[in-house]
Short mmCIF file of C-alpha atoms in Angstrom, two decimals:
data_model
loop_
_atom_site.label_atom_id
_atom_site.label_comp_id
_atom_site.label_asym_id
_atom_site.label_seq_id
_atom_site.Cartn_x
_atom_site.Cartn_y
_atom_site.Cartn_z
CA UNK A 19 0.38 -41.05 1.64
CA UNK A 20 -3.31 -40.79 1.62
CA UNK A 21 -2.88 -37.31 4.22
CA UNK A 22 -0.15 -35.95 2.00
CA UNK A 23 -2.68 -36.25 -1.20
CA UNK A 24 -5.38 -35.01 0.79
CA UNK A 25 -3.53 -31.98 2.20
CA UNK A 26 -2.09 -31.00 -1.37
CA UNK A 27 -5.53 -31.31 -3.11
CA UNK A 28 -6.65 -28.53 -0.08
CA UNK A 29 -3.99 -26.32 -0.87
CA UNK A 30 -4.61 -26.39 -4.65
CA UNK A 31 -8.57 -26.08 -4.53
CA UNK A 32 -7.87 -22.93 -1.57
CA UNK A 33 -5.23 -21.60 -3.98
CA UNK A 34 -7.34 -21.49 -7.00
CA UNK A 35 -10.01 -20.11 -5.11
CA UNK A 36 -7.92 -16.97 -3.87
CA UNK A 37 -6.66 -16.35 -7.75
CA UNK A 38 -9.96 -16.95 -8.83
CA UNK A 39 -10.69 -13.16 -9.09
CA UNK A 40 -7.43 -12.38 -9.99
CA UNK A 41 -7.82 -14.25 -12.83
CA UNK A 42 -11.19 -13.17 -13.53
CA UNK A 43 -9.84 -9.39 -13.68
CA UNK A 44 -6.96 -10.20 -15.82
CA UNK A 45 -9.39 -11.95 -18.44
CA UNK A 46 -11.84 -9.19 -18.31
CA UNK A 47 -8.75 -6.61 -19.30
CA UNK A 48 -8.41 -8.02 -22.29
CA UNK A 49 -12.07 -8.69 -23.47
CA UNK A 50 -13.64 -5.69 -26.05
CA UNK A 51 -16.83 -4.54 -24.95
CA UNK A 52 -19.07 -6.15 -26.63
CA UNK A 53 -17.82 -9.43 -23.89
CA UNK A 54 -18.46 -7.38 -20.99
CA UNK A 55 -21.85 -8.31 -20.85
CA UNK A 56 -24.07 -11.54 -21.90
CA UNK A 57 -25.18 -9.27 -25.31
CA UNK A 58 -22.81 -10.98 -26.95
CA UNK A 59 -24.09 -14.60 -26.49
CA UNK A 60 -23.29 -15.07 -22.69
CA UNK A 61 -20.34 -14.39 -20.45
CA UNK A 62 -17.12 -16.33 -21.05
CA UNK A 63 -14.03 -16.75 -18.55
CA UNK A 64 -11.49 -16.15 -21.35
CA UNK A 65 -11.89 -13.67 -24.04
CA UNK A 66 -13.28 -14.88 -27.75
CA UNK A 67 -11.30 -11.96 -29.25
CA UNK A 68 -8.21 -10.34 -27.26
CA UNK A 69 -7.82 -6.85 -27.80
CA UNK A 70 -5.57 -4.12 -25.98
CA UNK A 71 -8.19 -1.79 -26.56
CA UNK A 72 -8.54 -1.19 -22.74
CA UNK A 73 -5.31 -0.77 -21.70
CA UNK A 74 -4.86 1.85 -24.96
CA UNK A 75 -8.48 4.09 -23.45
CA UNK A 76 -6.98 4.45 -19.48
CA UNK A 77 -3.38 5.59 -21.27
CA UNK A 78 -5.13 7.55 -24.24
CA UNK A 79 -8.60 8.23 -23.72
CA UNK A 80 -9.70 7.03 -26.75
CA UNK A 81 -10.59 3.47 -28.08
CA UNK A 82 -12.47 1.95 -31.01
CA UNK A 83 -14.53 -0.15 -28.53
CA UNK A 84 -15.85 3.70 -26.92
CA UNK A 85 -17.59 6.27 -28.84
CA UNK A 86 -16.82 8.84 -25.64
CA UNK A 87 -12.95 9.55 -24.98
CA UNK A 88 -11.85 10.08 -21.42
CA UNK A 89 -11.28 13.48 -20.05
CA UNK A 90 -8.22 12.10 -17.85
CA UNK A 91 -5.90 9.19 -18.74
CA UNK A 92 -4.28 7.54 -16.13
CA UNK A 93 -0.95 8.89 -16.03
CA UNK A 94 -1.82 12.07 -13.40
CA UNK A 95 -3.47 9.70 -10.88
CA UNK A 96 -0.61 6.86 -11.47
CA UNK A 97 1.89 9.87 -10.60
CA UNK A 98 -0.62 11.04 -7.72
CA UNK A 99 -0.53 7.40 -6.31
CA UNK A 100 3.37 6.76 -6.55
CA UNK A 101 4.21 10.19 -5.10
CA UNK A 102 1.89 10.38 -2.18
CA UNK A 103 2.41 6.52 -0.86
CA UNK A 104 6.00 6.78 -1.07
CA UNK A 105 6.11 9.72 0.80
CA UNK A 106 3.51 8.56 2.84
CA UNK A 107 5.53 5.41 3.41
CA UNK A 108 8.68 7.24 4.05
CA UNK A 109 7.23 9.52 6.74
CA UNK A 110 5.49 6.28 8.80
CA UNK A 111 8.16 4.34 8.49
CA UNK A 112 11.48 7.02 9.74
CA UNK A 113 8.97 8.15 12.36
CA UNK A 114 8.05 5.31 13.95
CA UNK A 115 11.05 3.43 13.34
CA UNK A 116 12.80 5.95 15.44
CA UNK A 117 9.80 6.58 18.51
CA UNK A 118 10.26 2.44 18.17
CA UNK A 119 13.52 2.64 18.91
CA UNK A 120 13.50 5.34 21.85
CA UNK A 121 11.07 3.40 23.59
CA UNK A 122 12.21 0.25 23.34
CA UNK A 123 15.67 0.89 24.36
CA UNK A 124 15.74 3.63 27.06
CA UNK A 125 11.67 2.08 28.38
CA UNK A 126 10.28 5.89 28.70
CA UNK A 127 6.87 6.82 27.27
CA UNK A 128 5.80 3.03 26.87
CA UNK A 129 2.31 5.02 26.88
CA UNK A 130 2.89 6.01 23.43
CA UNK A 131 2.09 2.94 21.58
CA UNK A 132 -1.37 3.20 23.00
CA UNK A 133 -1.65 6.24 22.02
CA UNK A 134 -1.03 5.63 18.88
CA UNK A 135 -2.92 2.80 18.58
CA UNK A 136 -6.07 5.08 18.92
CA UNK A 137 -5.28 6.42 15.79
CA UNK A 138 -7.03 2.95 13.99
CA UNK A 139 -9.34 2.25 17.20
CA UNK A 140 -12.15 4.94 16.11
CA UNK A 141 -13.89 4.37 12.36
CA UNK A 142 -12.06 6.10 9.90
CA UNK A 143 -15.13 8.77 9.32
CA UNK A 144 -14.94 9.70 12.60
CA UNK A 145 -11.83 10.56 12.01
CA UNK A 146 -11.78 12.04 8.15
CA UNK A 147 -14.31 14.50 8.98
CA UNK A 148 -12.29 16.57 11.64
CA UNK A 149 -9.17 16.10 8.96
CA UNK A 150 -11.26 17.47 6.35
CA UNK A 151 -12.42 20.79 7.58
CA UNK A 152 -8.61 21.26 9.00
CA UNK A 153 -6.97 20.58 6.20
CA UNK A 154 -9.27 22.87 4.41
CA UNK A 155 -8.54 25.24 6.63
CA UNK A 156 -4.69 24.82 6.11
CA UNK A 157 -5.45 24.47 2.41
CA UNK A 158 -4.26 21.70 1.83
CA UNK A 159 -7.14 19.46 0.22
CA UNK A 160 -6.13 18.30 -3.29
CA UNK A 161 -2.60 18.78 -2.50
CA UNK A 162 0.15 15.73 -2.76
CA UNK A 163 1.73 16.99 0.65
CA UNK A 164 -1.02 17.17 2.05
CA UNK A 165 -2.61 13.44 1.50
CA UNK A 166 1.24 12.28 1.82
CA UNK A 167 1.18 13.23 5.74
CA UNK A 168 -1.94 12.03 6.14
CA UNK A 169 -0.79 8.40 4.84
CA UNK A 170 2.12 8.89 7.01
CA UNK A 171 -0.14 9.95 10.43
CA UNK A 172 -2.64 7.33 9.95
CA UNK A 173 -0.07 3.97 8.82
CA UNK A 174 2.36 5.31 11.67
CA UNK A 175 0.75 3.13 14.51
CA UNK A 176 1.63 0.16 11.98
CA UNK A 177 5.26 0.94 11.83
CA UNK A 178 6.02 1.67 15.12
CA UNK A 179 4.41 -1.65 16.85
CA UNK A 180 6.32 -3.70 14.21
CA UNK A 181 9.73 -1.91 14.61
CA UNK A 182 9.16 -2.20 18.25
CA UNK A 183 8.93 -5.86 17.97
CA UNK A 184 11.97 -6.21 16.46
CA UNK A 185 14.10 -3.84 18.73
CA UNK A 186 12.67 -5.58 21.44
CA UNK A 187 14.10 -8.74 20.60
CA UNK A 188 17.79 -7.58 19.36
CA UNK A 189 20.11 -7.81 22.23
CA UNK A 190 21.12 -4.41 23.67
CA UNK A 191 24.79 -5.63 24.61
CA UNK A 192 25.37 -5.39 20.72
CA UNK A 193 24.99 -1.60 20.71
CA UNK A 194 26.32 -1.63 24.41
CA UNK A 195 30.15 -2.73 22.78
CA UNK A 196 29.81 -0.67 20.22
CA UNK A 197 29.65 2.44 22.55
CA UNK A 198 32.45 1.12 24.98
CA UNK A 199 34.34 0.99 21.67
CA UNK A 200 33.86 4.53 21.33
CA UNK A 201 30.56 5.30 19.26
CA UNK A 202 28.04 7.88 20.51
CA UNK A 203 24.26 6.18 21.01
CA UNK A 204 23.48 7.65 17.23
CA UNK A 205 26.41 6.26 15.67
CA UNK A 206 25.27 2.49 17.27
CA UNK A 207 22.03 2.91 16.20
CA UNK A 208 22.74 4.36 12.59
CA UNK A 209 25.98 1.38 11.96
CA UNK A 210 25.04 -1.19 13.81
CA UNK A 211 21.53 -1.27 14.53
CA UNK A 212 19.96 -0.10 11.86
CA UNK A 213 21.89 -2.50 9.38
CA UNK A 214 20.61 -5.73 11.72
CA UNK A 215 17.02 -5.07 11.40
CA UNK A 216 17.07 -3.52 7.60
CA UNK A 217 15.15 -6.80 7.07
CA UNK A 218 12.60 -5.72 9.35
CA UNK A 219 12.28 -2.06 8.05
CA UNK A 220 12.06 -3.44 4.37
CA UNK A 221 9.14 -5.94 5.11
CA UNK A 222 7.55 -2.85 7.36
CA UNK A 223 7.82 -0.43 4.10
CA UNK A 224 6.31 -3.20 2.01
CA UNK A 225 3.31 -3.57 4.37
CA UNK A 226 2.89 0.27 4.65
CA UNK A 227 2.84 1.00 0.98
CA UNK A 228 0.29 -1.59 -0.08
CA UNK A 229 -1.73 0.06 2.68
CA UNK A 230 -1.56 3.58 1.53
CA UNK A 231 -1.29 2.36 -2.47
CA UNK A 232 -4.84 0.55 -2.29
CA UNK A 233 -6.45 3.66 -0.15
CA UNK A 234 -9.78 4.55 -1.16
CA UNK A 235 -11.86 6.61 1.67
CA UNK A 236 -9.15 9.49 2.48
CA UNK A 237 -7.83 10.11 -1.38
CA UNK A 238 -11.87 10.00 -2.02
CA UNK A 239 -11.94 12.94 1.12
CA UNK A 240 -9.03 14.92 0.87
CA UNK A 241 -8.78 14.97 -3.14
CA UNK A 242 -10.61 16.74 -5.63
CA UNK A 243 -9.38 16.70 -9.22
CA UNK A 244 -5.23 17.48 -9.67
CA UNK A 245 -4.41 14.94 -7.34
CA UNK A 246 -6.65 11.90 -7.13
CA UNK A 247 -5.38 8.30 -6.57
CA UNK A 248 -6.01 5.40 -8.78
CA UNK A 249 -8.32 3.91 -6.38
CA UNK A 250 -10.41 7.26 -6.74
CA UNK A 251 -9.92 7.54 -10.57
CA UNK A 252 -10.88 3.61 -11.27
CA UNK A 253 -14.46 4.57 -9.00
CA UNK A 254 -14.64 7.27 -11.68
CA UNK A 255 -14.84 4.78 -14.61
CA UNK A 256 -17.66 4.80 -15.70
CA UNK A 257 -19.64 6.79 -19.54
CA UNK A 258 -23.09 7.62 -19.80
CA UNK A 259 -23.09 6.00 -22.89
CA UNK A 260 -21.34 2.67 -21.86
CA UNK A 261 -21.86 2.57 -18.22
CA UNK A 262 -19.54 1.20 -15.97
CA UNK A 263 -16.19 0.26 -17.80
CA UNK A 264 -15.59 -3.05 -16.79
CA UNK A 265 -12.92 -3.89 -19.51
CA UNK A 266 -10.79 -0.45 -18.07
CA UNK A 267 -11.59 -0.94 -15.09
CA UNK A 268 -9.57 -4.33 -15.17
CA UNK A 269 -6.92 -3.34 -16.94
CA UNK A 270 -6.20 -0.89 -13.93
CA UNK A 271 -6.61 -2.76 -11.94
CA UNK A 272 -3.79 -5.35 -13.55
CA UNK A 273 -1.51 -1.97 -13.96
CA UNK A 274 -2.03 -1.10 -10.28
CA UNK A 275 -0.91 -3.96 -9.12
CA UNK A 276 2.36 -3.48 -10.63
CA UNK A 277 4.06 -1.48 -8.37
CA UNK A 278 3.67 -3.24 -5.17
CA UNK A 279 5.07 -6.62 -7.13
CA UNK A 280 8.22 -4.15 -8.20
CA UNK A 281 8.50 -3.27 -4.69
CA UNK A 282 8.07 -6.91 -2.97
CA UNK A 283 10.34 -8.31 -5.53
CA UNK A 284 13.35 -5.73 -5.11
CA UNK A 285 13.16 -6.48 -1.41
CA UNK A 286 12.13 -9.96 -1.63
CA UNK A 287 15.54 -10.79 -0.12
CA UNK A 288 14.74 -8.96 3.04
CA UNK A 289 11.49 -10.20 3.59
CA UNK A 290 11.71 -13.73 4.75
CA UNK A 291 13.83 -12.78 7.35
CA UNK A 292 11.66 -9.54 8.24
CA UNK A 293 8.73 -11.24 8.43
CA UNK A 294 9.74 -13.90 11.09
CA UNK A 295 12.31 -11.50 12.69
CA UNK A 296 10.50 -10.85 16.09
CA UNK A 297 8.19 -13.41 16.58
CA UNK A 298 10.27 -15.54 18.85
CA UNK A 299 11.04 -13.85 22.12
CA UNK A 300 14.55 -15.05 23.84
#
């Protein structure tokens, strides 16, 4: 009894130390800005007057609280952010899904994984800066497309050592009867396969898109104004007048967490099983 007590009390002091700056950013969203400082009589963990006044200057630009609008809401870089890690997302996880797939079932290029693995070996400005001054040259910098494959190149290694995983462990004699029952290799894979480990592929789209959603370094790199991130735009917070925007800053950061909730709740279904689907070996 005394263990179980003991145990519980851990969980609930760890647990309330990982919301702790959760919390602390969802307080701060809603406090004017006179509170973000100690000029108003010293901090406080809730606010002493709630206001929507910061969620109303990121959508508007304007707010009583600022004398200085802002020359960009947030709706271009929340359209920037949901179009380039989808895409991003999309492209990681079909490729290396299917290189997953191809290596795992006919063994051939096993080399690849390595190979790809590379790709998150070196620090990431040893990579940018080659990826800058070619995608310059192809003109793409400050184009969706353009930070959308990058998202894809760099998050593929992810997918494809997950999927892999998974296609190690499902039995090959499944897509085996299926051919003998007259399927071609593609029609196993696309009905029978790919339904088994949709689990798998969910919880692997999850993981990729909170990766390239919270991306700072290569939005900060590759973007310049039309197409900046949130990430990018939230660093950008900031008025001579008023400083860093604290109060805004929050309630971004409370709006860009949205998304990937949405996402992990739609699949949540899928993810139990996806995220324990390979981690036993037969």
């Amino acid at each position: 009894m005394t263990g179980l007590l003991l145990r519980t009390l851990a969980v609930a002091f760890f647990s309330a130390l990982a919301l702790l700056p959760i919390s602390w950013m969802a307080s701060m969203a809603f406090k004017p800005a006179a509170e973000w400082t100690s000029a108003a009589g010293g901090l406080t963990f809730l606010p002493k007057d709630p206001t929507l006044n910061n969620f109303r200057y990121v959508f508007t630009g304007n707010s009583p609280d600022q004398m200085v609008g802002l020359d960009r809401t947030v709706w271009r870089p929340l359209y920037a952010s949901l179009l380039t890690a989808i895409s991003g997302t999309l492209i990681a996880v079909i490729c290396g899904t299917a290189a997953a797939y191809a290596v795992s079932r006919e063994r051939v290029h096993e080399s690849i994984g390595l190979s790809l693995l590379q790709l998150r070996i070196f620090p990431p400005l040893a990579v940018m800066i080659p990826v800058m001054i070619m995608w310059s040259f192809l003109g793409m910098i400050d184009t969706w497309w353009g930070l959308a494959l990058i998202y894809g190149i760099v998050t593929l290694p992810f997918s494809y050592w997950l999927m892999k995983a998974y296609f190690d462990e499902l039995p090959r004699e499944i897509e085996e009867a299926a051919i003998v029952e007259g399927c071609t290799p593609f029609e196993a894979f696309r009905q029978i396969t790919l339904p088994i480990v949709a689990s798998a592929v969910a919880s692997t789209a999850l993981f990729i898109f909170i990766l390239n959603w919270s991306d700072y370094l290569i939005a900060l790199l590759l973007t310049r104004k039309d197409w900046t991130t949130i990430p990018v735009y939230m660093n950008a917070l900031a008025t001579a007048a008023s400083g860093q925007l604290y109060g805004a800053k929050a309630a971004l950061g409370l709006l860009a967490a949205v998304p990937p909730i949405i996402l992990g709740i739609s699949i949540q279904r899928f993810l139990v099983r996806g995220l324990t689907f390979g981690a036993l070996k037969q």
